[in-house]
């Protein structure tokens, strides 16, 4: 799937070809609150964090789902650091 994401290293939007699979993605189906993290995906040596709103997913280099213990709260904290 072609997806436009916010590249936190370059501070700009970029388009990537991303494949969401059971092996590389954790989905939080209980994410009903706006701005909550809906999905985290290991992608291209980093972590793609998709919020439960119309904002672009954010890609953070050198971190994985395992590094944040597959935890949506830790992913939300990461998102908060880049949107401040």
C-alpha atoms as a PDB file:
ATOM      1  CA  UNK A   1       0.000   0.000   0.000  1.00  0.00           C
ATOM      2  CA  UNK A   2       1.340   3.436  -0.885  1.00  0.00           C
ATOM      3  CA  UNK A   3       1.213   5.629   2.198  1.00  0.00           C
ATOM      4  CA  UNK A   4       2.198   9.214   2.956  1.00  0.00           C
ATOM      5  CA  UNK A   5       3.947   9.445   6.321  1.00  0.00           C
ATOM      6  CA  UNK A   6       5.697  12.107   8.359  1.00  0.00           C
ATOM      7  CA  UNK A   7       9.421  11.303   8.393  1.00  0.00           C
ATOM      8  CA  UNK A   8      10.636  12.574  11.769  1.00  0.00           C
ATOM      9  CA  UNK A   9      14.299  12.514  10.679  1.00  0.00           C
ATOM     10  CA  UNK A  10      13.745  14.788   7.697  1.00  0.00           C
ATOM     11  CA  UNK A  11      10.824  16.742   9.197  1.00  0.00           C
ATOM     12  CA  UNK A  12       8.724  16.330   6.068  1.00  0.00           C
ATOM     13  CA  UNK A  13       6.096  14.155   4.444  1.00  0.00           C
ATOM     14  CA  UNK A  14       7.240  11.271   2.263  1.00  0.00           C
ATOM     15  CA  UNK A  15       5.478   8.502   0.390  1.00  0.00           C
ATOM     16  CA  UNK A  16       6.474   4.899   1.053  1.00  0.00           C
ATOM     17  CA  UNK A  17       5.272   1.503  -0.049  1.00  0.00           C
ATOM     18  CA  UNK A  18       4.226  -0.131   3.244  1.00  0.00           C
ATOM     19  CA  UNK A  19       2.995  -3.666   3.752  1.00  0.00           C
ATOM     20  CA  UNK A  20       0.967  -4.262   6.918  1.00  0.00           C
ATOM     21  CA  UNK A  21       1.178  -7.899   8.012  1.00  0.00           C
ATOM     22  CA  UNK A  22       0.596  -9.903  11.166  1.00  0.00           C
ATOM     23  CA  UNK A  23       4.369 -10.264  11.497  1.00  0.00           C
ATOM     24  CA  UNK A  24       5.216  -6.534  11.414  1.00  0.00           C
ATOM     25  CA  UNK A  25       2.105  -4.805  12.800  1.00  0.00           C
ATOM     26  CA  UNK A  26       0.266  -4.517  16.098  1.00  0.00           C
ATOM     27  CA  UNK A  27      -3.246  -3.068  15.906  1.00  0.00           C
ATOM     28  CA  UNK A  28      -5.028  -1.688  18.951  1.00  0.00           C
ATOM     29  CA  UNK A  29      -8.695  -2.220  18.154  1.00  0.00           C
ATOM     30  CA  UNK A  30      -9.806  -0.559  21.386  1.00  0.00           C
ATOM     31  CA  UNK A  31      -8.329   2.779  20.241  1.00  0.00           C
ATOM     32  CA  UNK A  32     -11.583   4.685  20.062  1.00  0.00           C
ATOM     33  CA  UNK A  33     -10.320   8.015  21.376  1.00  0.00           C
ATOM     34  CA  UNK A  34      -9.093  10.531  18.817  1.00  0.00           C
ATOM     35  CA  UNK A  35      -5.310  10.861  18.833  1.00  0.00           C
ATOM     36  CA  UNK A  36      -4.897   7.429  20.425  1.00  0.00           C
ATOM     37  CA  UNK A  37      -2.492   5.116  18.642  1.00  0.00           C
ATOM     38  CA  UNK A  38      -4.372   2.749  16.408  1.00  0.00           C
ATOM     39  CA  UNK A  39      -1.501   0.778  14.869  1.00  0.00           C
ATOM     40  CA  UNK A  40       2.282   0.395  15.186  1.00  0.00           C
ATOM     41  CA  UNK A  41       4.350  -1.173  12.424  1.00  0.00           C
ATOM     42  CA  UNK A  42       7.996  -2.159  12.163  1.00  0.00           C
ATOM     43  CA  UNK A  43       9.042  -0.555   8.891  1.00  0.00           C
ATOM     44  CA  UNK A  44      12.298   0.302   7.150  1.00  0.00           C
ATOM     45  CA  UNK A  45      14.457   0.038  10.291  1.00  0.00           C
ATOM     46  CA  UNK A  46      12.098   2.133  12.371  1.00  0.00           C
ATOM     47  CA  UNK A  47       8.602   2.370  13.767  1.00  0.00           C
ATOM     48  CA  UNK A  48       5.544   3.644  11.915  1.00  0.00           C
ATOM     49  CA  UNK A  49       2.935   4.969  14.366  1.00  0.00           C
ATOM     50  CA  UNK A  50      -0.587   5.452  13.030  1.00  0.00           C
ATOM     51  CA  UNK A  51      -2.954   7.578  15.138  1.00  0.00           C
ATOM     52  CA  UNK A  52      -6.713   7.095  15.289  1.00  0.00           C
ATOM     53  CA  UNK A  53      -7.443  10.316  13.400  1.00  0.00           C
ATOM     54  CA  UNK A  54      -6.801  11.899  10.018  1.00  0.00           C
ATOM     55  CA  UNK A  55      -3.203  12.909  10.784  1.00  0.00           C
ATOM     56  CA  UNK A  56      -0.390  11.301   8.849  1.00  0.00           C
ATOM     57  CA  UNK A  57       1.326   8.317  10.433  1.00  0.00           C
ATOM     58  CA  UNK A  58       4.752   9.182  11.861  1.00  0.00           C
ATOM     59  CA  UNK A  59       7.894   7.204  11.098  1.00  0.00           C
ATOM     60  CA  UNK A  60      10.625   7.186  13.768  1.00  0.00           C
ATOM     61  CA  UNK A  61      14.024   5.721  12.874  1.00  0.00           C
ATOM     62  CA  UNK A  62      15.994   3.216  14.983  1.00  0.00           C
ATOM     63  CA  UNK A  63      13.153   1.983  17.169  1.00  0.00           C
ATOM     64  CA  UNK A  64      10.906  -1.061  16.970  1.00  0.00           C
ATOM     65  CA  UNK A  65       7.709  -2.422  18.468  1.00  0.00           C
ATOM     66  CA  UNK A  66       9.845  -4.629  20.675  1.00  0.00           C
ATOM     67  CA  UNK A  67      11.770  -1.593  21.978  1.00  0.00           C
ATOM     68  CA  UNK A  68       8.519  -0.084  23.273  1.00  0.00           C
ATOM     69  CA  UNK A  69       7.239  -3.490  24.422  1.00  0.00           C
ATOM     70  CA  UNK A  70       4.365  -3.460  21.876  1.00  0.00           C
ATOM     71  CA  UNK A  71       2.701  -0.864  24.133  1.00  0.00           C
ATOM     72  CA  UNK A  72       0.304   1.745  22.731  1.00  0.00           C
ATOM     73  CA  UNK A  73       0.910   4.127  25.653  1.00  0.00           C
ATOM     74  CA  UNK A  74       4.635   4.188  24.920  1.00  0.00           C
ATOM     75  CA  UNK A  75       3.859   4.780  21.254  1.00  0.00           C
ATOM     76  CA  UNK A  76       1.573   7.676  22.237  1.00  0.00           C
ATOM     77  CA  UNK A  77       4.388   9.129  24.345  1.00  0.00           C
ATOM     78  CA  UNK A  78       6.722   8.919  21.332  1.00  0.00           C
ATOM     79  CA  UNK A  79       4.149  10.695  19.179  1.00  0.00           C
ATOM     80  CA  UNK A  80       3.778  13.404  21.789  1.00  0.00           C
ATOM     81  CA  UNK A  81       7.527  14.131  21.722  1.00  0.00           C
ATOM     82  CA  UNK A  82       7.508  14.772  17.978  1.00  0.00           C
ATOM     83  CA  UNK A  83       4.324  16.838  17.871  1.00  0.00           C
ATOM     84  CA  UNK A  84       5.308  19.304  20.593  1.00  0.00           C
END
